[in-house]
Amino acid sequence: MSPTADVVSVRRRDLRQPVPVDARPRGKHADPRYPSPTGIRQVLSFAIDLVVHAGVPGAVAYALDMREPGITNAQFAIIWAAGFVAMSILDRIFVQWATQATIGKAITALRVIRDDTGERPTLGMLVWQWFFGVLGIFAFLS
């Protein structure tokens, strides 16, 4: 048998200045590297996000109702529900991926980080998190 080796690409600057690796999970309660997410900040963040997710589509549906008199309650509800889902996807996936925070988290100075690396979450992780949140809502309501 011949010996095998793995080829690993390494930048020279990484060899000169190795990054210290800290194996502790990040962002836990009393982690000195990150501000602790207290309960009140998390609740306020959730409330702000809920107001944004529900309020913006409600305002759009109301504006359409004022512009087009005669919109039915069912049409108003459909516009609001579609807008709620669109705002939720936009804020919870794309804004959070770009900035590490939803609108509510940004206002309350919270950030989303990965437990293992402390870096920003991947787009796929945020999509799965949103999807399982929707499933959790349906499970709660059923």
PDB file of C-alpha atoms in Angstrom:
ATOM      1  CA  MET A   1       0.000   0.000   0.000  1.00  0.00           C
ATOM      2  CA  SER A   2       1.191   3.456  -0.751  1.00  0.00           C
ATOM      3  CA  PRO A   3       0.884   6.217   1.826  1.00  0.00           C
ATOM      4  CA  THR A   4      -1.804   8.814   1.156  1.00  0.00           C
ATOM      5  CA  ALA A   5      -1.920  12.434   2.114  1.00  0.00           C
ATOM      6  CA  ASP A   6      -4.558  15.126   2.137  1.00  0.00           C
ATOM      7  CA  VAL A   7      -3.746  18.363   0.392  1.00  0.00           C
ATOM      8  CA  VAL A   8      -4.925  21.366   2.357  1.00  0.00           C
ATOM      9  CA  SER A   9      -4.725  24.877   0.983  1.00  0.00           C
ATOM     10  CA  VAL A  10      -3.374  27.302   3.584  1.00  0.00           C
ATOM     11  CA  ARG A  11      -2.803  31.018   3.173  1.00  0.00           C
ATOM     12  CA  ARG A  12       0.627  32.257   4.250  1.00  0.00           C
ATOM     13  CA  ARG A  13      -0.826  34.942   6.473  1.00  0.00           C
ATOM     14  CA  ASP A  14      -2.705  32.234   8.398  1.00  0.00           C
ATOM     15  CA  LEU A  15       0.597  30.535   9.148  1.00  0.00           C
ATOM     16  CA  ARG A  16       2.167  33.764  10.398  1.00  0.00           C
ATOM     17  CA  GLN A  17      -0.797  34.832  12.520  1.00  0.00           C
ATOM     18  CA  PRO A  18      -2.723  31.771  13.667  1.00  0.00           C
ATOM     19  CA  VAL A  19      -6.168  32.541  14.999  1.00  0.00           C
ATOM     20  CA  PRO A  20      -6.668  31.299  18.559  1.00  0.00           C
ATOM     21  CA  VAL A  21      -9.441  28.749  18.699  1.00  0.00           C
ATOM     22  CA  ASP A  22     -11.779  28.817  21.656  1.00  0.00           C
ATOM     23  CA  ALA A  23     -13.786  25.618  21.951  1.00  0.00           C
ATOM     24  CA  ARG A  24     -16.421  27.044  24.289  1.00  0.00           C
ATOM     25  CA  PRO A  25     -19.891  27.460  22.818  1.00  0.00           C
ATOM     26  CA  ARG A  26     -20.590  31.050  21.949  1.00  0.00           C
ATOM     27  CA  GLY A  27     -23.387  33.325  23.063  1.00  0.00           C
ATOM     28  CA  LYS A  28     -24.482  31.383  26.130  1.00  0.00           C
ATOM     29  CA  HIS A  29     -25.618  33.119  29.331  1.00  0.00           C
ATOM     30  CA  ALA A  30     -22.617  34.871  30.970  1.00  0.00           C
ATOM     31  CA  ASP A  31     -20.349  34.513  27.915  1.00  0.00           C
ATOM     32  CA  PRO A  32     -18.008  37.517  28.272  1.00  0.00           C
ATOM     33  CA  ARG A  33     -17.379  37.655  24.510  1.00  0.00           C
ATOM     34  CA  TYR A  34     -20.984  38.574  23.672  1.00  0.00           C
ATOM     35  CA  PRO A  35     -23.668  40.594  25.451  1.00  0.00           C
ATOM     36  CA  SER A  36     -26.061  38.310  27.260  1.00  0.00           C
ATOM     37  CA  PRO A  37     -29.486  38.110  25.628  1.00  0.00           C
ATOM     38  CA  THR A  38     -31.685  38.991  28.585  1.00  0.00           C
ATOM     39  CA  GLY A  39     -35.315  37.967  28.589  1.00  0.00           C
ATOM     40  CA  ILE A  40     -36.675  41.498  28.224  1.00  0.00           C
ATOM     41  CA  ARG A  41     -34.527  42.185  25.154  1.00  0.00           C
ATOM     42  CA  GLN A  42     -35.685  38.957  23.528  1.00  0.00           C
ATOM     43  CA  VAL A  43     -39.347  39.702  24.289  1.00  0.00           C
ATOM     44  CA  LEU A  44     -39.047  43.277  22.977  1.00  0.00           C
ATOM     45  CA  SER A  45     -37.257  42.028  19.866  1.00  0.00           C
ATOM     46  CA  PHE A  46     -40.039  39.512  19.195  1.00  0.00           C
ATOM     47  CA  ALA A  47     -42.748  42.139  19.788  1.00  0.00           C
ATOM     48  CA  ILE A  48     -41.094  44.624  17.415  1.00  0.00           C
ATOM     49  CA  ASP A  49     -40.718  41.949  14.731  1.00  0.00           C
ATOM     50  CA  LEU A  50     -44.365  40.924  15.164  1.00  0.00           C
ATOM     51  CA  VAL A  51     -45.531  44.538  14.809  1.00  0.00           C
ATOM     52  CA  VAL A  52     -43.416  44.964  11.661  1.00  0.00           C
ATOM     53  CA  HIS A  53     -44.524  41.639  10.149  1.00  0.00           C
ATOM     54  CA  ALA A  54     -48.216  42.356  10.831  1.00  0.00           C
ATOM     55  CA  GLY A  55     -48.286  46.150  10.581  1.00  0.00           C
ATOM     56  CA  VAL A  56     -46.679  46.684   7.194  1.00  0.00           C
ATOM     57  CA  PRO A  57     -49.030  44.288   5.341  1.00  0.00           C
ATOM     58  CA  GLY A  58     -51.971  45.688   7.317  1.00  0.00           C
ATOM     59  CA  ALA A  59     -51.068  49.213   6.211  1.00  0.00           C
ATOM     60  CA  VAL A  60     -50.686  48.069   2.595  1.00  0.00           C
ATOM     61  CA  ALA A  61     -54.048  46.267   2.684  1.00  0.00           C
ATOM     62  CA  TYR A  62     -55.672  49.338   4.253  1.00  0.00           C
ATOM     63  CA  ALA A  63     -54.149  51.621   1.605  1.00  0.00           C
ATOM     64  CA  LEU A  64     -55.443  49.324  -1.141  1.00  0.00           C
ATOM     65  CA  ASP A  65     -58.868  49.367   0.501  1.00  0.00           C
ATOM     66  CA  MET A  66     -58.861  53.174   0.503  1.00  0.00           C
ATOM     67  CA  ARG A  67     -57.746  53.311  -3.135  1.00  0.00           C
ATOM     68  CA  GLU A  68     -60.105  50.575  -4.353  1.00  0.00           C
ATOM     69  CA  PRO A  69     -63.371  50.929  -2.438  1.00  0.00           C
ATOM     70  CA  GLY A  70     -65.339  47.743  -2.257  1.00  0.00           C
ATOM     71  CA  ILE A  71     -62.529  45.365  -1.317  1.00  0.00           C
ATOM     72  CA  THR A  72     -64.096  42.477   0.593  1.00  0.00           C
ATOM     73  CA  ASN A  73     -63.008  41.267   3.997  1.00  0.00           C
ATOM     74  CA  ALA A  74     -61.759  38.026   2.435  1.00  0.00           C
ATOM     75  CA  GLN A  75     -59.600  39.944  -0.039  1.00  0.00           C
ATOM     76  CA  PHE A  76     -58.291  42.143   2.786  1.00  0.00           C
ATOM     77  CA  ALA A  77     -57.396  39.014   4.806  1.00  0.00           C
ATOM     78  CA  ILE A  78     -55.661  37.385   1.836  1.00  0.00           C
ATOM     79  CA  ILE A  79     -53.616  40.526   1.130  1.00  0.00           C
ATOM     80  CA  TRP A  80     -52.680  40.804   4.806  1.00  0.00           C
ATOM     81  CA  ALA A  81     -51.754  37.092   5.148  1.00  0.00           C
ATOM     82  CA  ALA A  82     -49.642  37.100   1.974  1.00  0.00           C
ATOM     83  CA  GLY A  83     -47.920  40.287   3.112  1.00  0.00           C
ATOM     84  CA  PHE A  84     -47.288  38.819   6.561  1.00  0.00           C
ATOM     85  CA  VAL A  85     -45.596  35.765   5.059  1.00  0.00           C
ATOM     86  CA  ALA A  86     -43.588  37.934   2.640  1.00  0.00           C
ATOM     87  CA  MET A  87     -42.433  40.290   5.427  1.00  0.00           C
ATOM     88  CA  SER A  88     -41.563  37.315   7.621  1.00  0.00           C
ATOM     89  CA  ILE A  89     -39.439  35.712   4.896  1.00  0.00           C
ATOM     90  CA  LEU A  90     -37.776  39.020   4.030  1.00  0.00           C
ATOM     91  CA  ASP A  91     -36.955  39.922   7.648  1.00  0.00           C
ATOM     92  CA  ARG A  92     -36.260  36.512   9.200  1.00  0.00           C
ATOM     93  CA  ILE A  93     -34.213  35.119   6.303  1.00  0.00           C
ATOM     94  CA  PHE A  94     -32.706  37.804   4.072  1.00  0.00           C
ATOM     95  CA  VAL A  95     -32.312  40.792   6.406  1.00  0.00           C
ATOM     96  CA  GLN A  96     -31.068  38.506   9.188  1.00  0.00           C
ATOM     97  CA  TRP A  97     -28.589  36.835   6.815  1.00  0.00           C
ATOM     98  CA  ALA A  98     -27.223  40.183   5.618  1.00  0.00           C
ATOM     99  CA  THR A  99     -27.008  41.917   9.011  1.00  0.00           C
ATOM    100  CA  GLN A 100     -27.074  39.094  11.609  1.00  0.00           C
ATOM    101  CA  ALA A 101     -30.241  40.657  13.046  1.00  0.00           C
ATOM    102  CA  THR A 102     -33.909  41.097  12.261  1.00  0.00           C
ATOM    103  CA  ILE A 103     -35.383  44.575  12.575  1.00  0.00           C
ATOM    104  CA  GLY A 104     -36.420  43.883  16.175  1.00  0.00           C
ATOM    105  CA  LYS A 105     -33.052  42.381  17.087  1.00  0.00           C
ATOM    106  CA  ALA A 106     -31.226  45.366  15.588  1.00  0.00           C
ATOM    107  CA  ILE A 107     -33.295  47.800  17.661  1.00  0.00           C
ATOM    108  CA  THR A 108     -32.664  45.828  20.881  1.00  0.00           C
ATOM    109  CA  ALA A 109     -28.952  45.264  20.066  1.00  0.00           C
ATOM    110  CA  LEU A 110     -29.146  41.487  19.679  1.00  0.00           C
ATOM    111  CA  ARG A 111     -27.281  39.494  17.043  1.00  0.00           C
ATOM    112  CA  VAL A 112     -27.674  35.968  15.700  1.00  0.00           C
ATOM    113  CA  ILE A 113     -24.494  33.883  15.770  1.00  0.00           C
ATOM    114  CA  ARG A 114     -23.602  30.251  15.206  1.00  0.00           C
ATOM    115  CA  ASP A 115     -22.895  28.324  18.405  1.00  0.00           C
ATOM    116  CA  ASP A 116     -19.886  26.544  16.953  1.00  0.00           C
ATOM    117  CA  THR A 117     -18.004  29.384  15.252  1.00  0.00           C
ATOM    118  CA  GLY A 118     -19.506  32.649  16.446  1.00  0.00           C
ATOM    119  CA  GLU A 119     -19.924  33.704  12.809  1.00  0.00           C
ATOM    120  CA  ARG A 120     -23.081  34.650  10.935  1.00  0.00           C
ATOM    121  CA  PRO A 121     -25.554  31.848  10.236  1.00  0.00           C
ATOM    122  CA  THR A 122     -25.743  30.516   6.709  1.00  0.00           C
ATOM    123  CA  LEU A 123     -28.685  31.230   4.453  1.00  0.00           C
ATOM    124  CA  GLY A 124     -29.686  27.568   4.584  1.00  0.00           C
ATOM    125  CA  MET A 125     -29.715  27.586   8.386  1.00  0.00           C
ATOM    126  CA  LEU A 126     -32.014  30.617   8.408  1.00  0.00           C
ATOM    127  CA  VAL A 127     -34.378  29.022   5.865  1.00  0.00           C
ATOM    128  CA  TRP A 128     -34.623  25.863   8.000  1.00  0.00           C
ATOM    129  CA  GLN A 129     -35.139  27.948  11.141  1.00  0.00           C
ATOM    130  CA  TRP A 130     -37.972  29.887   9.481  1.00  0.00           C
ATOM    131  CA  PHE A 131     -39.543  26.699   8.099  1.00  0.00           C
ATOM    132  CA  PHE A 132     -39.493  24.930  11.466  1.00  0.00           C
ATOM    133  CA  GLY A 133     -40.909  28.061  13.101  1.00  0.00           C
ATOM    134  CA  VAL A 134     -43.870  27.921  10.709  1.00  0.00           C
ATOM    135  CA  LEU A 135     -44.335  24.220  11.472  1.00  0.00           C
ATOM    136  CA  GLY A 136     -44.219  25.023  15.193  1.00  0.00           C
ATOM    137  CA  ILE A 137     -46.972  27.614  14.775  1.00  0.00           C
ATOM    138  CA  PHE A 138     -49.199  25.121  12.949  1.00  0.00           C
ATOM    139  CA  ALA A 139     -48.477  22.458  15.577  1.00  0.00           C
ATOM    140  CA  PHE A 140     -49.378  24.925  18.334  1.00  0.00           C
ATOM    141  CA  LEU A 141     -52.623  25.948  16.628  1.00  0.00           C
ATOM    142  CA  SER A 142     -53.775  22.396  15.904  1.00  0.00           C
TER     143      SER A 142
END
